[in-house]
PDB file of C-alpha atoms in Angstrom:
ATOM      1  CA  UNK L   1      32.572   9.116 -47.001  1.00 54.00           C
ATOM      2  CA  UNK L   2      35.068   9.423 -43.991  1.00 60.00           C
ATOM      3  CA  UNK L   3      33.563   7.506 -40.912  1.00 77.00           C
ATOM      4  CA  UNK L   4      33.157   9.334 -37.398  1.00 82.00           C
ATOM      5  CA  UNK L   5      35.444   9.236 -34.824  1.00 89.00           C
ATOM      6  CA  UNK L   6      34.153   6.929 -32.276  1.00 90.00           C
ATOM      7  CA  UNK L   7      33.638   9.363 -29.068  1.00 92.00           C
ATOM      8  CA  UNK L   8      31.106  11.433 -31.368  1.00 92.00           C
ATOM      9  CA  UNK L   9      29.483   8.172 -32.875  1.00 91.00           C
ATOM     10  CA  UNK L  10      28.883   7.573 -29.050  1.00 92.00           C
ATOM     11  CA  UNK L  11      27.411  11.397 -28.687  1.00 93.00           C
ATOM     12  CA  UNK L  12      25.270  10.952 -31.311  1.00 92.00           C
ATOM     13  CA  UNK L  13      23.725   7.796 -30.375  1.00 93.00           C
ATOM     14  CA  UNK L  14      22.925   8.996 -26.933  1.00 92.00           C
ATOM     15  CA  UNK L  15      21.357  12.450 -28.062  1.00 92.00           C
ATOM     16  CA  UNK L  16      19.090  10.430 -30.608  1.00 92.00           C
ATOM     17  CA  UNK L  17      18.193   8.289 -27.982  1.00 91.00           C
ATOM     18  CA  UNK L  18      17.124  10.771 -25.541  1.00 90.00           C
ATOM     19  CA  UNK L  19      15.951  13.034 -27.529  1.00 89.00           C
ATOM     20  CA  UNK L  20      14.858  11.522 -31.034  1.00 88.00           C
ATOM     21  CA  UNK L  21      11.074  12.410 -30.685  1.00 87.00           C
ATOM     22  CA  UNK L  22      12.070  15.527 -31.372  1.00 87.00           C
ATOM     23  CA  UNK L  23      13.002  15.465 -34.946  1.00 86.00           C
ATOM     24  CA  UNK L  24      10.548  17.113 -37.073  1.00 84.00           C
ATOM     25  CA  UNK L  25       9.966  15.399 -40.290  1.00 86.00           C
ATOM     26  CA  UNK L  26      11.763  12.703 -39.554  1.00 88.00           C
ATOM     27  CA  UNK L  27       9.932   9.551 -37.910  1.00 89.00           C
ATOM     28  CA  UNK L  28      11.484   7.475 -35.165  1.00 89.00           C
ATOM     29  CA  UNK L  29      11.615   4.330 -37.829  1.00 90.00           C
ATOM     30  CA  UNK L  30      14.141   6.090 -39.811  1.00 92.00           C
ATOM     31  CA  UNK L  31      16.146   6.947 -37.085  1.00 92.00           C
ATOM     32  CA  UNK L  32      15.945   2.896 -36.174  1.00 92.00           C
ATOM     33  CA  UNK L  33      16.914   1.997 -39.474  1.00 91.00           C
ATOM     34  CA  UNK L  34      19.760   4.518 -39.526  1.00 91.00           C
ATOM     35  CA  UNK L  35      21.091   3.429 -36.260  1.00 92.00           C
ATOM     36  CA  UNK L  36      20.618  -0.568 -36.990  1.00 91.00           C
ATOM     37  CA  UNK L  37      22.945   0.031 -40.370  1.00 90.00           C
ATOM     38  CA  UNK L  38      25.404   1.983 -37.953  1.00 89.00           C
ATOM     39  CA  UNK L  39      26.032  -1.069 -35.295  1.00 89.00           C
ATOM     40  CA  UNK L  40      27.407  -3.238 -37.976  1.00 86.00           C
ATOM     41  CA  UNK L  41      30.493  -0.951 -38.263  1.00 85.00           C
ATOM     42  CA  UNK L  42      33.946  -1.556 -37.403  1.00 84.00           C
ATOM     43  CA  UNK L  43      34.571   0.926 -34.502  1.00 88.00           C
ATOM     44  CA  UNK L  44      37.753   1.568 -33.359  1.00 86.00           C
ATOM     45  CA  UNK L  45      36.032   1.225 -29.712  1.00 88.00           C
ATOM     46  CA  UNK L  46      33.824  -2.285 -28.753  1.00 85.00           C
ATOM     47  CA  UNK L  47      32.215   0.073 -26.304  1.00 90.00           C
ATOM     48  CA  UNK L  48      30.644   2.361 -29.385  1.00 91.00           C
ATOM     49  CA  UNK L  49      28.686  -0.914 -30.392  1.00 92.00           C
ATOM     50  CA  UNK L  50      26.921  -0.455 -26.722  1.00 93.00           C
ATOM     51  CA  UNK L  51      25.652   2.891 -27.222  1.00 93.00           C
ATOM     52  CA  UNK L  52      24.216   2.092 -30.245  1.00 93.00           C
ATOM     53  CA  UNK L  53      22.378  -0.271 -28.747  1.00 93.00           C
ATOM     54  CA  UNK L  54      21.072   1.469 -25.954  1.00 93.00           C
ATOM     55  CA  UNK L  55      20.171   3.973 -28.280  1.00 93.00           C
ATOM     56  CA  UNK L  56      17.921   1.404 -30.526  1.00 94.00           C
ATOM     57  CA  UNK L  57      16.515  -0.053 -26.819  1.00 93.00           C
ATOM     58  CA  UNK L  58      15.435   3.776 -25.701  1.00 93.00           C
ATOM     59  CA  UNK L  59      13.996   4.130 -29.400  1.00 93.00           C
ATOM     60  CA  UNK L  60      12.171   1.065 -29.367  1.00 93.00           C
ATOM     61  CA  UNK L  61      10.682   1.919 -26.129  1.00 91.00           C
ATOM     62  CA  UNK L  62       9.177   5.765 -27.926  1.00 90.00           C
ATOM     63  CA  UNK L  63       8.052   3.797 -30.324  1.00 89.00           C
ATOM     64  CA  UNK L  64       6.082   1.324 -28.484  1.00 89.00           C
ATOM     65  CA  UNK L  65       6.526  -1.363 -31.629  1.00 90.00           C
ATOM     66  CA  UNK L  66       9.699  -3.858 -31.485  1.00 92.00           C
ATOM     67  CA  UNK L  67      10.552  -3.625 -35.552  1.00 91.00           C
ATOM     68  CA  UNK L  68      12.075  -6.681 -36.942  1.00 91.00           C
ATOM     69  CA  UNK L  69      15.484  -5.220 -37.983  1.00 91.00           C
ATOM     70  CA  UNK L  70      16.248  -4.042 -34.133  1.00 93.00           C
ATOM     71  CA  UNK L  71      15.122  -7.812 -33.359  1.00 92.00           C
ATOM     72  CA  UNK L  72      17.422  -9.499 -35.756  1.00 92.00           C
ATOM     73  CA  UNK L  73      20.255  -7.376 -34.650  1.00 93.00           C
ATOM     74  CA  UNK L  74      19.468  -8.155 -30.579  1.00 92.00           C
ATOM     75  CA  UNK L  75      19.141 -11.978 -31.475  1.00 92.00           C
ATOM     76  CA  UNK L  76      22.822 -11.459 -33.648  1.00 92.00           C
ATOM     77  CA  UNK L  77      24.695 -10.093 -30.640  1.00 93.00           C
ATOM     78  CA  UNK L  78      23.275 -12.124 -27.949  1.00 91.00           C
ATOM     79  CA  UNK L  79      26.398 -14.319 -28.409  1.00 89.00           C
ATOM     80  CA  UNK L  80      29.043 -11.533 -28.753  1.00 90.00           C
ATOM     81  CA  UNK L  81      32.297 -12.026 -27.269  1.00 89.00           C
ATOM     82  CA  UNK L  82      31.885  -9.072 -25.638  1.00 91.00           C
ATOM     83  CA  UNK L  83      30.251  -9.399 -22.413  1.00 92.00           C
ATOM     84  CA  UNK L  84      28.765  -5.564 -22.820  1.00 92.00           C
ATOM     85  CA  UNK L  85      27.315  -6.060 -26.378  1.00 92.00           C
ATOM     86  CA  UNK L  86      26.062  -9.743 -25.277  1.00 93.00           C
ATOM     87  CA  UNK L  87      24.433  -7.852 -21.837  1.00 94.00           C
ATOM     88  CA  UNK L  88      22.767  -4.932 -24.000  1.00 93.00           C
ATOM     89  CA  UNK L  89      21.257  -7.435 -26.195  1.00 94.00           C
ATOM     90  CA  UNK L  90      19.563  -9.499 -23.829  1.00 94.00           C
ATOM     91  CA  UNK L  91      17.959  -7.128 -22.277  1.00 93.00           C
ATOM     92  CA  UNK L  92      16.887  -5.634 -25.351  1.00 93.00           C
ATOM     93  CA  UNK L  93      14.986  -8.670 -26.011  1.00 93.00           C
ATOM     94  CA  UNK L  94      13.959  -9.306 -22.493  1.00 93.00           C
ATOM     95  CA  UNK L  95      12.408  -5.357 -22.278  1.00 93.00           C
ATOM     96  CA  UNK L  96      10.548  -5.800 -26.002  1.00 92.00           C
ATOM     97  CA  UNK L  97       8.643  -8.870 -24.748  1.00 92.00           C
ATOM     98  CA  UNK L  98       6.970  -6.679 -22.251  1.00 91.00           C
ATOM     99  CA  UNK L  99       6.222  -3.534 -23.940  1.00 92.00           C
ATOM    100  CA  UNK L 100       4.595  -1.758 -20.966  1.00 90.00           C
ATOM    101  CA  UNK L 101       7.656  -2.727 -18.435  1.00 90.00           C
ATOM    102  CA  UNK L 102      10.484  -1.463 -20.890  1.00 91.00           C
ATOM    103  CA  UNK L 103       8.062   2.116 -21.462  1.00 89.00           C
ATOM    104  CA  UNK L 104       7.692   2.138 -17.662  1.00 88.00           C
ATOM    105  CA  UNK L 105      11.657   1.439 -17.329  1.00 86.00           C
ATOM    106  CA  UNK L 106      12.922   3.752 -20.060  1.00 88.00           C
ATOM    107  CA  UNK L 107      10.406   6.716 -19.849  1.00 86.00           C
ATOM    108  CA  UNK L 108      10.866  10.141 -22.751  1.00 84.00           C
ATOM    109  CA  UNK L 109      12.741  12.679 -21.672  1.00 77.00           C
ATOM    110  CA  UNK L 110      14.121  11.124 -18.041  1.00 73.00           C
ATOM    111  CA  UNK L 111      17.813  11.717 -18.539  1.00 71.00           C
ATOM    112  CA  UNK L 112      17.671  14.790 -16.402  1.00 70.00           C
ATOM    113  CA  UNK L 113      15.139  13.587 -13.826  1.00 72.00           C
ATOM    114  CA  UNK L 114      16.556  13.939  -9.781  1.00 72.00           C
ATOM    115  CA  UNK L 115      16.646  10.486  -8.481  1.00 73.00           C
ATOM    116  CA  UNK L 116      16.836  10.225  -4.321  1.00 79.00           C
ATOM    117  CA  UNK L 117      18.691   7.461  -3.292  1.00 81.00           C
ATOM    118  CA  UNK L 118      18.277   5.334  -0.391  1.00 83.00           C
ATOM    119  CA  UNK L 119      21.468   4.693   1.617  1.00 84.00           C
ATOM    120  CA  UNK L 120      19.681   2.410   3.801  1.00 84.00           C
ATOM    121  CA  UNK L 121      18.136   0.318   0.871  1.00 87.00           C
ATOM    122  CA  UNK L 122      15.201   0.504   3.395  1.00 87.00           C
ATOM    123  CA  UNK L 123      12.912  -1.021   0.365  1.00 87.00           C
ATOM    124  CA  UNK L 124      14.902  -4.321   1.081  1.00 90.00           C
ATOM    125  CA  UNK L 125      13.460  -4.898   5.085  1.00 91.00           C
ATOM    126  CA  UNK L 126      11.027  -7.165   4.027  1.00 92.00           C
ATOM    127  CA  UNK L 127      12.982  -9.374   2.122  1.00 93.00           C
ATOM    128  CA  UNK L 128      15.800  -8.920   4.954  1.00 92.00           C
ATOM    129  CA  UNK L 129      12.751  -9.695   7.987  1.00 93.00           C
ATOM    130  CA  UNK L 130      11.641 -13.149   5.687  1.00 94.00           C
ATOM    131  CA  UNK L 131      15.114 -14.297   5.687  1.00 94.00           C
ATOM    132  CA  UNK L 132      16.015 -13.990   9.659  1.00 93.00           C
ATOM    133  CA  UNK L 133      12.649 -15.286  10.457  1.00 94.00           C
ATOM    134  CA  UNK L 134      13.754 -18.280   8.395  1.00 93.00           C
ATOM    135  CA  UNK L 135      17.227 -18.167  10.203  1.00 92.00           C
ATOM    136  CA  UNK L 136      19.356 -15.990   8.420  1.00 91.00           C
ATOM    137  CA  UNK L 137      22.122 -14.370  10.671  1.00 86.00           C
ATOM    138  CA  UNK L 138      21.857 -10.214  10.681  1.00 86.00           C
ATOM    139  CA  UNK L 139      24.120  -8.664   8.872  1.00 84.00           C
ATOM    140  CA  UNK L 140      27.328  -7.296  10.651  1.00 82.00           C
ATOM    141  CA  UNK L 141      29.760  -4.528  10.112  1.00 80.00           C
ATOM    142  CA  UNK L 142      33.611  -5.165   9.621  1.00 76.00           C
ATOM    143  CA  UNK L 143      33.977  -3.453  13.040  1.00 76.00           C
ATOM    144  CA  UNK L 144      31.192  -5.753  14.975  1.00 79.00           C
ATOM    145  CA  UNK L 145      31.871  -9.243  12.790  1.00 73.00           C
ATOM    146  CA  UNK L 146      33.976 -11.704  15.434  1.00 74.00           C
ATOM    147  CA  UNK L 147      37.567 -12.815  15.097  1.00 65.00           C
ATOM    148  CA  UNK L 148      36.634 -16.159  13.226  1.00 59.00           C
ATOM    149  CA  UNK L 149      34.031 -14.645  10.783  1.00 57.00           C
ATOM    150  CA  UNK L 150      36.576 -11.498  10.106  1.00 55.00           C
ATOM    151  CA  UNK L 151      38.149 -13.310   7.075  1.00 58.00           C
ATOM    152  CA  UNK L 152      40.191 -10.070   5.782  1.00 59.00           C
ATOM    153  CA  UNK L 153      42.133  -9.723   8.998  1.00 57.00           C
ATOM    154  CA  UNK L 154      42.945 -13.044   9.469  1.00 54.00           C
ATOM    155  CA  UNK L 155      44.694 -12.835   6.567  1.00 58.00           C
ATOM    156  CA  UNK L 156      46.365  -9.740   7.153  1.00 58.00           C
ATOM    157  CA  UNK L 157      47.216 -11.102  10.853  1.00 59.00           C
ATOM    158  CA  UNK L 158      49.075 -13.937   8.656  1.00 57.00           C
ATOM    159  CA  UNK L 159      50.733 -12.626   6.657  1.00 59.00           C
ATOM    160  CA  UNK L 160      48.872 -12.978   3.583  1.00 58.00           C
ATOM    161  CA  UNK L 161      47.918  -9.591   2.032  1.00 63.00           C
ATOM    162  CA  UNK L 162      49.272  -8.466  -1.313  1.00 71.00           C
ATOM    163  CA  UNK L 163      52.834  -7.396  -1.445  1.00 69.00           C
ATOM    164  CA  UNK L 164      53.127  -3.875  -3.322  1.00 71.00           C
ATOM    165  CA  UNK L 165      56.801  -3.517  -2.453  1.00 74.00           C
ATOM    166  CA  UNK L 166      59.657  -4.882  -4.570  1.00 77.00           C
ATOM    167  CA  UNK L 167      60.704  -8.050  -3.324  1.00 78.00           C
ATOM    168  CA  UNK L 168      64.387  -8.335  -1.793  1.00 80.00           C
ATOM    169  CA  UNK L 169      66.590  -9.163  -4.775  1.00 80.00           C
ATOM    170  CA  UNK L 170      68.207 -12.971  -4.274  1.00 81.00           C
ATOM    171  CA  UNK L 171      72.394 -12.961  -3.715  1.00 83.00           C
ATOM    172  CA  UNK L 172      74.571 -13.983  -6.295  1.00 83.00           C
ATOM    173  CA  UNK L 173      76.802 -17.217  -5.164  1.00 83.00           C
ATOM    174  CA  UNK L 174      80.315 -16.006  -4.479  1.00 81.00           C
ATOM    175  CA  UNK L 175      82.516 -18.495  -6.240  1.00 77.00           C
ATOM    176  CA  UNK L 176      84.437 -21.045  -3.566  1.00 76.00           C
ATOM    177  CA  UNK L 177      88.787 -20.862  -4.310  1.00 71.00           C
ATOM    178  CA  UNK L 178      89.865 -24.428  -4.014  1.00 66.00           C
ATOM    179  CA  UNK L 179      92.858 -24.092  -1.480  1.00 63.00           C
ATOM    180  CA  UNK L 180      96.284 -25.196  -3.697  1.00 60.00           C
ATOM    181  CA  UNK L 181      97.412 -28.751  -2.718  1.00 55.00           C
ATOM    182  CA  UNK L 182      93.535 -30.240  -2.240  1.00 51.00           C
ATOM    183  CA  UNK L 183      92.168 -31.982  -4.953  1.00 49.00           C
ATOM    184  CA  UNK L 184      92.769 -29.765  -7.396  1.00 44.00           C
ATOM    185  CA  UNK L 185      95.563 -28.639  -9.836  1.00 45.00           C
ATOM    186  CA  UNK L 186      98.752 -26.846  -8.444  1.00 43.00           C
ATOM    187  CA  UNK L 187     101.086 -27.681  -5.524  1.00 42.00           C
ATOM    188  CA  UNK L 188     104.867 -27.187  -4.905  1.00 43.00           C
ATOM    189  CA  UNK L 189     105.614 -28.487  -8.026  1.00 43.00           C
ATOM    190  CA  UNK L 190     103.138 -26.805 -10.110  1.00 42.00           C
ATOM    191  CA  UNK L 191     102.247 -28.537 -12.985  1.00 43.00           C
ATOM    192  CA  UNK L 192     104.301 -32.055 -12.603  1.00 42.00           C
ATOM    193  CA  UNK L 193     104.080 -35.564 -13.914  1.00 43.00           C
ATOM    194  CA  UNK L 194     101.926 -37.270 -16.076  1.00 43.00           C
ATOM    195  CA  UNK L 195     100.134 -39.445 -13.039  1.00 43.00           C
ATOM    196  CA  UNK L 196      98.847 -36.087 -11.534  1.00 42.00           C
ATOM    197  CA  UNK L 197      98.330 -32.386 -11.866  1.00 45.00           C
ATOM    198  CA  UNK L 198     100.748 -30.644  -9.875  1.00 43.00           C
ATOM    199  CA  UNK L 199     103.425 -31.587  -7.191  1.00 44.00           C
ATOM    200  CA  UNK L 200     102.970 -32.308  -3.552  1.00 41.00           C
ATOM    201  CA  UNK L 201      99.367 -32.629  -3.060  1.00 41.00           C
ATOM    202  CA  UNK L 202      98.176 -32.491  -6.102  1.00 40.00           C
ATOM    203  CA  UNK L 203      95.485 -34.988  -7.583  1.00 42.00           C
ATOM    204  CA  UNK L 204      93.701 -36.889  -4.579  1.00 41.00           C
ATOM    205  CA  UNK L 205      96.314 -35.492  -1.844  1.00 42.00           C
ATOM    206  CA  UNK L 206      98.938 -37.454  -2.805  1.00 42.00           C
ATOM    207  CA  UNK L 207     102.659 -36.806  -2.211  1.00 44.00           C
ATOM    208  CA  UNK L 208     104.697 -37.153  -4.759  1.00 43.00           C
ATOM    209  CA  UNK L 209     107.773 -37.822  -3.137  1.00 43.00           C
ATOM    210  CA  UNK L 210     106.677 -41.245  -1.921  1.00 46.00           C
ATOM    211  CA  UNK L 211     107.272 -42.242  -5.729  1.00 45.00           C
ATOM    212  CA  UNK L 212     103.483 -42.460  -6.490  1.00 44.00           C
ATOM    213  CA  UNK L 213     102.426 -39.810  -9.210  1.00 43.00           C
ATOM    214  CA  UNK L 214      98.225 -40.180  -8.062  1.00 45.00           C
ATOM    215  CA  UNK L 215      99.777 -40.445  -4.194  1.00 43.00           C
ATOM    216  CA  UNK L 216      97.596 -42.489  -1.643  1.00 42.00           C
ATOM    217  CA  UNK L 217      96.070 -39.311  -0.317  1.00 44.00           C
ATOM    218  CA  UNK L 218      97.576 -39.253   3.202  1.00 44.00           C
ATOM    219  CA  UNK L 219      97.156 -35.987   2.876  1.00 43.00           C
ATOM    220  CA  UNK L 220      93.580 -35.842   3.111  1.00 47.00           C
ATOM    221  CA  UNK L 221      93.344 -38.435   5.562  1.00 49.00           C
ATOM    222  CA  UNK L 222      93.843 -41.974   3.507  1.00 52.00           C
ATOM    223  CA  UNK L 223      91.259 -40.201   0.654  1.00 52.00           C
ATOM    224  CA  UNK L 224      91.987 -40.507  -3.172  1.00 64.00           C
ATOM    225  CA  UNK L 225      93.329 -42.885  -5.384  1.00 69.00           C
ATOM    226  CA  UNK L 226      94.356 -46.338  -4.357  1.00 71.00           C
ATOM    227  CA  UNK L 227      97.620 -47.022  -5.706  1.00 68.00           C
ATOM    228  CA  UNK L 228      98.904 -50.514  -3.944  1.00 71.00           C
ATOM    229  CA  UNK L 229     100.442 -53.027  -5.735  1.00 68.00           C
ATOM    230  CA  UNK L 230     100.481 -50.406  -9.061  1.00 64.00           C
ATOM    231  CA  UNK L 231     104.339 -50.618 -10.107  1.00 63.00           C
ATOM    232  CA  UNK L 232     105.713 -47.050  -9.250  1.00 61.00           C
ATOM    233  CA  UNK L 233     106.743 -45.506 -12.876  1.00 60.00           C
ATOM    234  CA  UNK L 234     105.661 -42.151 -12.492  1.00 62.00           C
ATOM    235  CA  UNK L 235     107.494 -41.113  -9.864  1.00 60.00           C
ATOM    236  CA  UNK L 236     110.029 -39.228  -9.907  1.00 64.00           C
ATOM    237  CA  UNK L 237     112.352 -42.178 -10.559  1.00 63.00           C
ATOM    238  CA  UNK L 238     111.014 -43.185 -13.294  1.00 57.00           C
ATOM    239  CA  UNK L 239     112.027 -40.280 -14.825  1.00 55.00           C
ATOM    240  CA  UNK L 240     115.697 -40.103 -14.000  1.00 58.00           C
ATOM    241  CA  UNK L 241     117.933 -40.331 -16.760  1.00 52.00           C
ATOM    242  CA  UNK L 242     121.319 -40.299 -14.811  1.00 51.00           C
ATOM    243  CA  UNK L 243     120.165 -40.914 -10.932  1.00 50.00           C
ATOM    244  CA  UNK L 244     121.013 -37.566  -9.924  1.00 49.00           C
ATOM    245  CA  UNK L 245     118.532 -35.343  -8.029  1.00 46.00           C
ATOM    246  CA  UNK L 246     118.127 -32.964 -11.762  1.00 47.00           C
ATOM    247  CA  UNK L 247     116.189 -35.417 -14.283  1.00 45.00           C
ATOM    248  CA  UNK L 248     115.438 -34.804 -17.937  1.00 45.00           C
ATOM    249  CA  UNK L 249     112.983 -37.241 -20.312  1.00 47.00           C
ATOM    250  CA  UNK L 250     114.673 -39.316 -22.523  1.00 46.00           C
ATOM    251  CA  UNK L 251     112.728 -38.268 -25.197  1.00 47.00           C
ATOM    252  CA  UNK L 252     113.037 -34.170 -24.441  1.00 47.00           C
ATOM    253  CA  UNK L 253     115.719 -33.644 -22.489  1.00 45.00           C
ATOM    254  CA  UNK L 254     113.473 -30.854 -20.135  1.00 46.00           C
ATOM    255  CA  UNK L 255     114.133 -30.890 -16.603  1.00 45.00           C
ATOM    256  CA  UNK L 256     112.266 -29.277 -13.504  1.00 46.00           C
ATOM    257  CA  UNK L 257     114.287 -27.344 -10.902  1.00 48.00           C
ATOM    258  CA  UNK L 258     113.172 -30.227  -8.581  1.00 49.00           C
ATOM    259  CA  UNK L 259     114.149 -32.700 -10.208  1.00 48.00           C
ATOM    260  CA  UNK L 260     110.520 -33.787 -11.998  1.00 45.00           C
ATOM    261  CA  UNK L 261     110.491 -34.061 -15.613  1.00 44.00           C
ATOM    262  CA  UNK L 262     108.205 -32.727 -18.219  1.00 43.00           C
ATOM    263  CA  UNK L 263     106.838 -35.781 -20.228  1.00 46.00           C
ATOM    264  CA  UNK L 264     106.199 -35.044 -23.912  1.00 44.00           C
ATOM    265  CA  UNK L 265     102.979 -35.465 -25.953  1.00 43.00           C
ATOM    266  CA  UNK L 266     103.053 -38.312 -28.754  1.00 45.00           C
ATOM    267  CA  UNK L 267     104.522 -36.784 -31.824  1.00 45.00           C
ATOM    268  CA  UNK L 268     106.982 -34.253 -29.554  1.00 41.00           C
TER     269      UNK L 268
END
């Protein structure tokens, strides 16, 4: 048999609550029993489970008799995960202990009774008069409360209220250009000797001229490599093949138009 949607499970059980008293030919224990098979279904909904509770609670209450099957179901789902089904359970069992409070509580046919409501909750001045006269403080509005017991707009007057506005999204870092003839690779000699990357000021500041491939770094102020006492055979000396301002490697034979060699790689 196909099972009912959820929303008219939930109709159902309220109507029968309400109204199951009516039912000719059909006594209110049947209707329990019905309606304690029905809450161990899988509904779709954890809320459906509530209304059949509150359905068997309003029953039980017509009845005036707490049957054993309602009991066994309130004692199941007293420790539902659900805070609802745990909540409608309790009181279940709480109400059927005192049979004349829960028919007093959940009278027949109140659903459409006019209930006047007290704004002023003036049913709560005795309880409020006890606690002054024991030193309670009277209660003030947000509008009357001083600047130290207005929590809320100390906050606000800090800065701390929620944020519903996107925050501001962070900058990308720009990448930094090394300038050409600091540290890094390139100079007037692009990509020279083997001692450093690049001609005059290339690796540490160095000059090559001076005969020092890694330089001394006056460049930069006496920073870089310390080359003193280091015998000076990556200059640009060290590379001449005939003395003359042109150079070529002895092994390759591939001059610069400044007169720096190109140094080959073992195997060249």
């Amino acid at each position: 048999r196909p099972k009912l949607p959820d929303v008219l499970m939930q109709v159902v059980c309220w109507v029968l609550g309400e109204y199951g008293y009516l039912c000719e030919g059909v006594p209110l224990l049947r209707i329990v029993e019905r309606l304690s098979d029905a809450v161990e279904r899988q509904f779709s909904q954890p809320a459906t489970r509530c209304w059949v509770l509150v359905a068997l609670t309003k029953l039980v209450a017509q009845m005036g008799e707490y049957p054993e099957q309602v009991e066994e179901i309130a004692t199941k789902y007293q420790d539902s995960s659900d805070v609802l089904v745990a909540k409608y359970s309790h009181e279940l069992e709480a109400l059927a202990s005192n049979m004349d409070l829960m028919q007093l509580v959940l009278p027949v046919d109140a659903s459409c009774e006019d209930l006047e409501v007290d704004s002023a909750l003036g049913f709560l001045d005795g309880y409020v008069a006890e606690a002054v006269s024991k030193g309670a403080q009277l209660y003030l509005a947000p509008g009357e409360r001083p600047d130290e017991l207005d929590v809320g707009a100390a906050r606000a007057a800090a800065g701390h209220s929620l944020r519903f506005d996107e925050y501001t999204r962070p900058q990308e870092p720009t990448p930094t250009l090394v300038p050409a003839g600091v540290g890094g690779m390139g100079g007037a000699g692009g990509v020279g000797h083997m001692g450093g990357m690049g001609g005059a000021g290339a690796l540490g500041g160095g000059d090559c001229s001076n005969g020092n491939g890694l330089g001394v770094g006056s460049a930069l102020g006496g920073s870089g490599l310390n080359t003193a006492g280091v015998a000076k055979k990556w200059g640009i000396d060290g590379f001449r093949a005939d003395g003359s301002g042109v150079g070529a490697h002895p092994n390759t034979g591939v001059a610069s138009g400044n007169g720096t060699a190109y140094p080959a790689y073992a195997g060249a």
